[in-house]
CSV table of C-alpha atoms and ligand atoms in Angstrom, one decimal:
chain,number,residue,atom,x,y,z
A,1,MET,CA,-4.0,-0.4,23.7
A,2,ASN,CA,-3.3,-4.0,22.8
A,3,ARG,CA,-1.0,-4.9,20.0
A,4,LEU,CA,-3.8,-5.9,17.6
A,5,ALA,CA,-5.7,-2.7,18.2
A,6,LYS,CA,-2.6,-0.7,17.8
A,7,ARG,CA,-1.9,-2.3,14.4
A,8,LEU,CA,-5.4,-1.7,13.2
A,9,ILE,CA,-6.3,1.6,14.6
A,10,VAL,CA,-3.1,3.6,14.6
A,11,PRO,CA,-2.6,3.5,10.8
A,12,THR,CA,-6.2,4.4,10.3
A,13,VAL,CA,-6.0,7.4,12.6
A,14,LEU,CA,-2.7,8.5,11.1
A,15,LEU,CA,-3.9,8.2,7.5
A,16,CYS,CA,-7.1,9.9,8.3
A,17,ALA,CA,-5.1,12.8,9.6
A,18,LEU,CA,-3.0,12.7,6.4
A,19,ALA,CA,-6.1,12.5,4.3
A,20,ALA,CA,-7.5,15.6,6.1
A,21,VAL,CA,-4.6,17.7,4.8
A,22,GLY,CA,-4.5,16.0,1.4
A,23,THR,CA,-7.1,16.3,-1.3
A,24,VAL,CA,-8.8,12.9,-1.0
A,25,GLY,CA,-10.4,11.2,2.0
A,26,GLY,CA,-11.1,7.5,2.1
A,27,CYS,CA,-11.3,7.0,5.9
A,28,ASP,CA,-14.5,5.0,5.4
A,29,ARG,CA,-12.4,2.1,4.1
A,30,GLY,CA,-11.0,0.9,7.4
A,31,SER,CA,-7.3,1.0,7.3
A,32,THR,CA,-7.3,1.9,3.7
A,33,ALA,CA,-6.9,5.6,3.1
A,34,THR,CA,-5.3,7.6,0.4
A,35,THR,CA,-3.6,10.9,0.2
A,36,GLN,CA,-2.7,12.6,-3.0
A,37,GLY,CA,0.4,14.6,-3.7
A,38,THR,CA,0.4,18.2,-3.2
A,39,GLY,CA,2.2,19.3,-6.3
A,40,GLY,CA,2.6,17.9,-9.8
A,41,GLY,CA,-0.1,15.8,-11.3
A,42,GLY,CA,0.5,17.8,-14.5
A,43,SER,CA,0.9,14.8,-16.7
A,44,GLY,CA,-2.4,13.3,-15.5
A,45,VAL,CA,-0.6,10.1,-14.6
A,46,LYS,CA,-1.5,8.5,-11.2
A,47,ILE,CA,0.8,6.0,-9.5
A,48,GLY,CA,0.0,4.1,-6.3
A,49,PHE,CA,2.5,3.5,-3.5
A,50,VAL,CA,1.3,0.9,-1.0
A,51,VAL,CA,3.2,0.2,2.2
A,52,LYS,CA,2.6,-2.5,4.9
A,53,ASP,CA,3.2,-0.3,7.9
A,54,PRO,CA,2.6,3.5,7.5
A,55,THR,CA,3.6,4.1,11.2
A,56,GLU,CA,7.2,2.9,10.6
A,57,PRO,CA,9.6,5.8,9.8
A,58,TRP,CA,11.2,3.6,7.1
A,59,PHE,CA,7.9,3.6,5.1
A,60,GLN,CA,7.2,7.3,5.8
A,61,ASN,CA,10.6,8.0,4.3
A,62,GLU,CA,9.8,5.9,1.2
A,63,TRP,CA,6.6,7.9,0.8
A,64,LYS,CA,8.5,11.2,1.3
A,65,PHE,CA,11.0,10.4,-1.5
A,66,ALA,CA,8.3,9.0,-3.8
A,67,GLN,CA,6.5,12.3,-3.4
A,68,GLN,CA,9.6,14.1,-4.4
A,69,ALA,CA,9.7,12.1,-7.6
A,70,ALA,CA,6.0,12.9,-8.2
A,71,ASP,CA,6.5,16.6,-7.6
A,72,GLU,CA,9.6,16.7,-9.9
A,73,MET,CA,8.1,14.6,-12.7
A,74,GLY,CA,4.6,15.9,-12.5
A,75,PHE,CA,2.5,12.8,-11.6
A,76,THR,CA,0.1,12.2,-8.8
A,77,LEU,CA,1.1,9.8,-6.1
A,78,VAL,CA,-1.6,7.9,-4.2
A,79,LYS,CA,-0.3,6.6,-0.9
A,80,ILE,CA,-2.1,3.7,0.7
A,81,GLY,CA,-1.3,2.0,4.0
A,82,ALA,CA,-2.3,-1.7,3.9
A,83,THR,CA,-1.5,-3.5,7.1
A,84,ASP,CA,-3.3,-6.7,6.1
A,85,GLY,CA,-3.9,-8.8,3.0
A,86,ASN,CA,-7.5,-7.8,2.4
A,87,THR,CA,-6.6,-4.1,2.5
A,88,ALA,CA,-3.7,-4.7,0.1
A,89,MET,CA,-6.0,-6.5,-2.4
A,90,ALA,CA,-8.6,-3.7,-2.0
A,91,ALA,CA,-5.9,-1.1,-2.6
A,92,ILE,CA,-5.3,-2.5,-6.2
A,93,ASP,CA,-9.0,-2.2,-7.0
A,94,ASN,CA,-9.1,1.2,-5.4
A,95,LEU,CA,-6.2,2.4,-7.5
A,96,ALA,CA,-7.6,1.0,-10.7
A,97,ALA,CA,-11.0,2.7,-10.0
A,98,GLN,CA,-9.1,6.0,-9.7
A,99,GLY,CA,-7.4,5.4,-13.0
A,100,ALA,CA,-3.9,4.7,-11.7
A,101,LYS,CA,-1.5,3.2,-14.2
A,102,GLY,CA,1.0,1.5,-11.9
A,103,VAL,CA,1.6,0.5,-8.3
A,104,VAL,CA,4.7,0.2,-6.2
A,105,ILE,CA,4.0,-2.1,-3.2
A,106,CYS,CA,5.5,-3.5,0.0
A,107,THR,CA,2.9,-6.1,0.7
A,108,PRO,CA,1.9,-7.0,4.3
A,109,ASP,CA,1.9,-10.7,3.2
A,110,THR,CA,4.3,-11.9,0.6
A,111,LYS,CA,2.3,-15.1,0.1
A,112,LEU,CA,-0.3,-12.9,-1.5
A,113,GLY,CA,2.1,-12.4,-4.4
A,114,PRO,CA,0.2,-14.5,-7.0
A,115,ALA,CA,-3.2,-13.0,-6.1
A,116,LEU,CA,-1.8,-9.4,-6.1
A,117,LYS,CA,-0.2,-10.0,-9.5
A,118,ALA,CA,-3.4,-11.4,-10.9
A,119,LYS,CA,-5.4,-8.5,-9.7
A,120,ALA,CA,-2.9,-5.9,-11.1
A,121,ASP,CA,-2.9,-7.7,-14.4
A,122,GLU,CA,-6.7,-7.9,-14.5
A,123,ASN,CA,-6.8,-4.1,-13.9
A,124,GLY,CA,-4.1,-3.3,-16.3
A,125,LEU,CA,-1.8,-1.9,-13.6
A,126,LYS,CA,2.0,-2.2,-13.9
A,127,LEU,CA,3.4,-3.6,-10.7
A,128,LEU,CA,6.7,-3.2,-8.9
A,129,SER,CA,7.3,-4.8,-5.5
A,130,VAL,CA,9.6,-3.0,-3.0
A,131,ASP,CA,11.4,-4.3,0.1
A,132,ASP,CA,9.5,-7.6,0.5
A,133,GLN,CA,9.6,-9.8,-2.6
A,134,PHE,CA,6.4,-11.7,-3.6
A,135,MET,CA,6.4,-15.5,-3.0
A,136,ASP,CA,4.8,-18.0,-5.3
A,137,ALA,CA,2.7,-20.9,-4.3
A,138,ASP,CA,5.8,-23.0,-3.6
A,139,GLY,CA,7.3,-20.3,-1.4
A,140,LYS,CA,9.9,-19.3,-4.0
A,141,PRO,CA,10.5,-15.6,-4.9
A,142,MET,CA,8.3,-14.5,-7.8
A,143,THR,CA,11.1,-13.4,-10.2
A,144,GLU,CA,8.6,-12.4,-12.9
A,145,VAL,CA,7.4,-9.4,-10.8
A,146,HIS,CA,9.9,-6.5,-11.0
A,147,HIS,CA,11.4,-5.9,-7.6
A,148,VAL,CA,13.6,-3.4,-5.7
A,149,GLY,CA,15.0,-4.8,-2.4
A,150,ILE,CA,18.0,-4.8,-0.1
A,151,SER,CA,20.9,-7.2,-0.5
A,152,ALA,CA,19.6,-8.8,2.7
A,153,ARG,CA,22.3,-11.4,3.4
A,154,ASN,CA,25.1,-9.0,2.8
A,155,ILE,CA,23.5,-6.4,5.0
A,156,GLY,CA,23.0,-9.0,7.7
A,157,LYS,CA,26.7,-9.9,7.4
A,158,SER,CA,27.6,-6.3,8.0
A,159,VAL,CA,25.6,-6.5,11.2
A,160,GLY,CA,27.4,-9.6,12.3
A,161,THR,CA,30.8,-8.1,11.5
A,162,ALA,CA,30.1,-4.9,13.4
A,163,LEU,CA,28.8,-6.9,16.4
A,164,ALA,CA,32.0,-8.9,16.5
A,165,GLU,CA,34.2,-5.7,16.2
A,166,GLN,CA,32.3,-4.0,19.0
A,167,MET,CA,32.4,-7.1,21.2
A,168,LYS,CA,36.2,-7.1,20.7
A,169,ALA,CA,36.4,-3.4,21.5
A,170,ARG,CA,34.6,-4.0,24.8
A,171,GLY,CA,36.8,-6.9,25.6
A,172,TRP,CA,33.9,-9.3,26.3
A,173,ALA,CA,34.7,-12.9,26.9
A,174,THR,CA,32.8,-15.4,24.7
A,175,GLN,CA,31.7,-17.5,27.7
A,176,ASP,CA,29.9,-14.4,29.2
A,177,THR,CA,28.2,-13.5,25.9
A,178,GLY,CA,25.1,-14.6,23.9
A,179,LEU,CA,23.8,-13.6,20.5
A,180,CYS,CA,20.1,-12.8,20.7
A,181,VAL,CA,18.6,-13.3,17.2
A,182,VAL,CA,15.1,-11.8,17.0
A,183,SER,CA,13.9,-13.8,14.0
A,184,PHE,CA,10.9,-13.4,11.6
A,185,ASP,CA,11.6,-16.4,9.4
A,186,GLU,CA,8.3,-16.3,7.5
A,187,LEU,CA,9.6,-13.2,5.6
A,188,GLU,CA,12.4,-14.2,3.3
A,189,THR,CA,14.3,-10.8,3.5
A,190,ALA,CA,14.1,-11.1,7.3
A,191,ARG,CA,15.5,-14.6,7.4
A,192,GLU,CA,18.3,-13.7,5.1
A,193,ARG,CA,19.3,-10.7,7.3
A,194,THR,CA,19.4,-12.6,10.6
A,195,ASP,CA,21.1,-15.6,8.9
A,196,GLY,CA,23.7,-13.3,7.4
A,197,ALA,CA,24.4,-11.7,10.8
A,198,THR,CA,24.7,-15.0,12.5
A,199,GLU,CA,26.9,-16.4,9.8
A,200,ALA,CA,29.3,-13.5,9.9
A,201,LEU,CA,29.6,-13.6,13.7
A,202,LEU,CA,30.2,-17.4,13.6
A,203,ALA,CA,32.9,-16.8,11.0
A,204,THR,CA,34.8,-14.8,13.6
A,205,GLY,CA,34.9,-17.9,15.9
A,206,PHE,CA,31.9,-17.1,18.0
A,207,PRO,CA,30.4,-20.5,19.1
A,208,LYS,CA,27.2,-21.8,17.7
A,209,ALA,CA,26.0,-22.9,21.1
A,210,ARG,CA,25.8,-19.3,22.2
A,211,VAL,CA,23.4,-18.3,19.4
A,212,PHE,CA,19.8,-17.9,20.7
A,213,LYS,CA,17.1,-17.4,18.2
A,214,THR,CA,13.7,-16.1,19.4
A,215,PRO,CA,10.9,-15.6,16.9
A,216,GLN,CA,8.8,-12.4,17.0
A,217,LYS,CA,5.1,-13.0,16.2
A,218,THR,CA,4.6,-9.5,14.9
A,219,ASN,CA,7.0,-7.4,13.0
A,220,ASP,CA,7.1,-4.5,15.4
A,221,VAL,CA,8.6,-3.3,18.7
A,222,PRO,CA,6.1,-5.0,21.0
A,223,GLY,CA,6.5,-8.3,19.0
A,224,ALA,CA,10.3,-8.2,19.5
A,225,TYR,CA,9.9,-7.2,23.1
A,226,ALA,CA,7.7,-10.2,23.9
A,227,ALA,CA,10.0,-12.6,22.0
A,228,VAL,CA,13.1,-11.4,23.9
A,229,ASP,CA,11.4,-11.4,27.2
A,230,ILE,CA,10.9,-15.1,26.8
A,231,LEU,CA,14.5,-15.6,25.9
A,232,LEU,CA,15.7,-13.7,28.9
A,233,THR,CA,13.6,-15.8,31.2
A,234,GLN,CA,15.2,-18.9,29.8
A,235,HIS,CA,18.8,-17.5,30.0
A,236,PRO,CA,19.0,-15.3,33.1
A,237,LYS,CA,22.7,-16.0,33.6
A,238,ILE,CA,24.1,-14.5,30.4
A,239,LYS,CA,26.0,-11.3,31.2
A,240,ASN,CA,26.5,-9.7,27.8
A,241,TRP,CA,24.1,-9.7,24.9
A,242,LEU,CA,24.7,-9.1,21.2
A,243,VAL,CA,21.5,-8.4,19.4
A,244,CYS,CA,20.4,-8.6,15.7
A,245,GLY,CA,17.0,-8.7,14.0
A,246,LEU,CA,15.3,-7.9,10.8
A,247,ASN,CA,15.2,-4.1,11.3
A,248,ASP,CA,15.5,-1.4,13.9
A,249,ASN,CA,12.1,-2.2,15.5
A,250,ALA,CA,13.2,-5.8,16.2
A,251,VAL,CA,16.4,-4.6,17.9
A,252,LEU,CA,14.6,-1.8,19.8
A,253,GLY,CA,12.2,-4.3,21.2
A,254,ALA,CA,15.0,-6.4,22.4
A,255,VAL,CA,16.9,-3.5,24.0
A,256,ARG,CA,13.7,-2.4,25.8
A,257,ALA,CA,13.2,-6.0,27.1
A,258,MET,CA,16.8,-6.0,28.4
A,259,GLU,CA,16.4,-2.6,30.1
A,260,GLN,CA,13.3,-4.0,31.8
A,261,ARG,CA,15.5,-6.8,33.3
A,262,GLN,CA,18.0,-4.2,34.5
A,263,ILE,CA,20.7,-5.3,32.0
A,264,LYS,CA,22.9,-2.3,31.6
A,265,ALA,CA,23.6,-0.6,28.3
A,266,ALA,CA,27.3,-1.4,28.7
A,267,ASN,CA,26.3,-5.1,28.5
A,268,VAL,CA,24.3,-4.9,25.3
A,269,ILE,CA,25.3,-4.3,21.7
A,270,GLY,CA,22.3,-4.1,19.5
A,271,ILE,CA,22.6,-3.4,15.8
A,272,GLY,CA,19.5,-2.8,13.8
A,273,ILE,CA,18.7,-2.3,10.1
A,274,ASN,CA,17.0,0.7,8.4
A,275,GLY,CA,18.7,3.5,10.3
A,276,THR,CA,15.7,5.8,9.7
A,277,ASP,CA,14.0,4.2,12.7
A,278,ALA,CA,17.0,4.6,15.0
A,279,VAL,CA,17.2,8.4,15.1
A,280,ASP,CA,15.1,8.9,18.3
A,281,GLU,CA,17.2,6.3,20.0
A,282,PHE,CA,20.5,8.0,19.1
A,283,ARG,CA,19.2,11.3,20.2
A,284,LYS,CA,18.6,10.1,23.8
A,285,PRO,CA,21.0,11.9,26.2
A,286,GLU,CA,22.6,8.6,27.4
A,287,PRO,CA,23.7,5.7,25.2
A,288,THR,CA,21.4,2.7,25.3
A,289,GLY,CA,22.0,-0.9,24.3
A,290,PHE,CA,21.1,0.1,20.7
A,291,TYR,CA,24.6,0.6,19.5
A,292,GLY,CA,24.1,1.1,15.8
A,293,SER,CA,22.2,0.4,12.6
A,294,ILE,CA,22.8,-0.4,9.0
A,295,LEU,CA,21.4,2.7,7.3
A,296,LEU,CA,19.6,1.7,4.1
A,297,THR,CA,18.7,3.9,1.2
A,298,PRO,CA,15.1,5.0,1.5
A,299,ARG,CA,15.6,7.5,-1.3
A,300,ARG,CA,16.3,4.7,-3.7
A,301,HIS,CA,13.4,2.6,-2.4
A,302,GLY,CA,11.0,5.6,-2.6
A,303,TYR,CA,12.2,8.1,-5.3
A,304,GLU,CA,13.7,5.6,-7.7
A,305,THR,CA,10.9,3.1,-7.5
A,306,ALA,CA,8.3,5.8,-8.2
A,307,ALA,CA,10.4,7.3,-11.0
A,308,MET,CA,10.9,3.8,-12.5
A,309,MET,CA,7.2,3.2,-12.5
A,310,TYR,CA,6.5,6.7,-14.0
A,311,LYS,CA,8.9,6.0,-16.9
A,312,TRP,CA,7.5,2.5,-17.4
A,313,VAL,CA,3.9,3.8,-17.7
A,314,THR,CA,4.7,6.9,-19.7
A,315,GLU,CA,7.7,5.8,-21.9
A,316,GLY,CA,7.3,2.1,-21.9
A,317,LYS,CA,10.8,1.9,-20.2
A,318,GLU,CA,10.8,-1.4,-18.3
A,319,PRO,CA,12.8,-1.3,-15.1
A,320,PRO,CA,15.3,-4.0,-14.3
A,321,LYS,CA,13.7,-7.2,-13.1
A,322,ILE,CA,15.7,-7.0,-9.9
A,323,THR,CA,17.5,-4.2,-8.2
A,324,TYR,CA,19.5,-4.7,-4.9
A,325,THR,CA,20.5,-1.8,-2.7
A,326,ASP,CA,23.0,-1.7,0.1
A,327,GLY,CA,23.6,0.0,3.4
A,328,ILE,CA,26.2,1.6,5.7
A,329,LEU,CA,26.8,1.3,9.5
A,330,ILE,CA,25.8,4.3,11.6
A,331,THR,CA,26.2,4.8,15.3
A,332,ARG,CA,25.4,7.5,17.9
A,333,ASP,CA,28.6,9.2,16.9
A,334,THR,CA,28.2,9.1,13.1
A,335,TYR,CA,24.4,9.1,12.3
A,336,GLU,CA,24.0,12.9,12.1
A,337,LYS,CA,26.8,13.4,9.6
A,338,VAL,CA,25.9,10.4,7.4
A,339,MET,CA,22.2,11.0,7.4
A,340,LYS,CA,22.6,14.7,6.6
A,341,GLU,CA,24.8,13.7,3.7
A,342,GLN,CA,22.0,11.5,2.4
A,343,GLY,CA,19.3,14.1,2.9
A,344,LEU,CA,17.7,12.2,5.7
A,345,LEU,CA,18.0,14.8,8.4
B,401,FCA,C1,11.2,-4.8,5.3
B,401,FCA,C2,11.2,-4.4,6.7
B,401,FCA,C3,11.3,-2.8,6.8
B,401,FCA,C4,12.5,-2.4,5.9
B,401,FCA,C5,12.4,-2.9,4.5
B,401,FCA,C6,13.6,-2.6,3.6
B,401,FCA,O1,10.0,-4.5,4.7
B,401,FCA,O2,10.0,-4.7,7.4
B,401,FCA,O3,11.5,-2.4,8.1
B,401,FCA,O4,13.7,-3.0,6.5
B,401,FCA,O5,12.2,-4.3,4.5
C-alpha cells in the first residue's frame, strides 16, 4: 500500500474496528469515526479528544489515559482520529452536534489554529490543544488557546546529550561520525526538538560540518526512511551515525534505512522521543541502531488534559494557559522498569 493510501485507509479501518466495539458508529464519514467510552457518562457531559494519527502508539496512549479520566470522573469521551485538516474541522461540528461541551485536540495541521478556534467558539465548545500548538496567521504560537505540550527544546537537548555520551562510550572518532537530523521544520515542536538535540551535541565540541539535516515529507516511519535514504546516498563514506528526529517514528525510519544499507547496529546510535512507540524495537532479540528514547508522559497528555477540560466545563475552573511536560531517557536495559513504574506496561 502506498504511503498516502496508508495514511487515509489505515486510520479508517482501525477506527471502524474500534467503533464496532464501541457504542457509536460513524464510519460513513471517511477517516472521521468516533467511539464512546465504555464506562462513566453519569454526569451527561461529553468531551471530545481529537488526535492527528490514531495509528501512533503515542496517541493511543493519550486516548487510553483520557478514557481513564472519563471512567473515574463519569463523563463520556468521544475519540476522533483526524489525519487531515478537513476531518479536524468536521470533528468540531460533529462534536457540537453531539452536544459535547469541550474538545482536546492535537491538530493534523497547526496552521488551521485560527479556523479551529473560530469553529469551536461558534459552537460554544471549550478548546484545549495538546502536543502541537496552534499557529496564528503570522506563524506565531496562538497563546490565547490553552495548551499542554512538551518542553520541546529541553527534551531535544536531552537527546543531544545522550547521543554525545553514548558516542563517547563507544569511543567513536569525530571524523568517522555524522549526525543525521531527520527534520520536520513546518511543525514548531519538531523544529525545537531537533534544534535542541543539535545544539546540545555541538556544545560538546561536535563539529557543525558533520551535522546533516534531512527533511521528512510525512511525519511517519516511511517519511523518515525516504529522507534518510537520500542522505545515505549523498554520504556513503560516513562510518558511524548519530540519529535524532521529532519522535520515535522519525528515528525508526532512519534506523531502517541504515539497516537496508548494511550499516551495522554497532555503528548507529538513534535516540527517539515518545518512548511509547519504541517498545517493539526494544523487545527485539538483538539490539538495533535504535539505542534509546526520551519517554514522555502520555498520562499527563491524556488523563490530565481530559480532566482539565472536564473541570473547566463543569466547574468553570480554567486550566493554565500553558503547561509544559518533560521526559526521561529509556534504553533497552531500562525501559521495562521505567515504563512499569509509570503504568505504561
Ligand atoms: C507531536 C508528535 C507526537 C508526540 C507529541 C508529543 O504531536 O507528532 O509523536 O511526540 O508531539
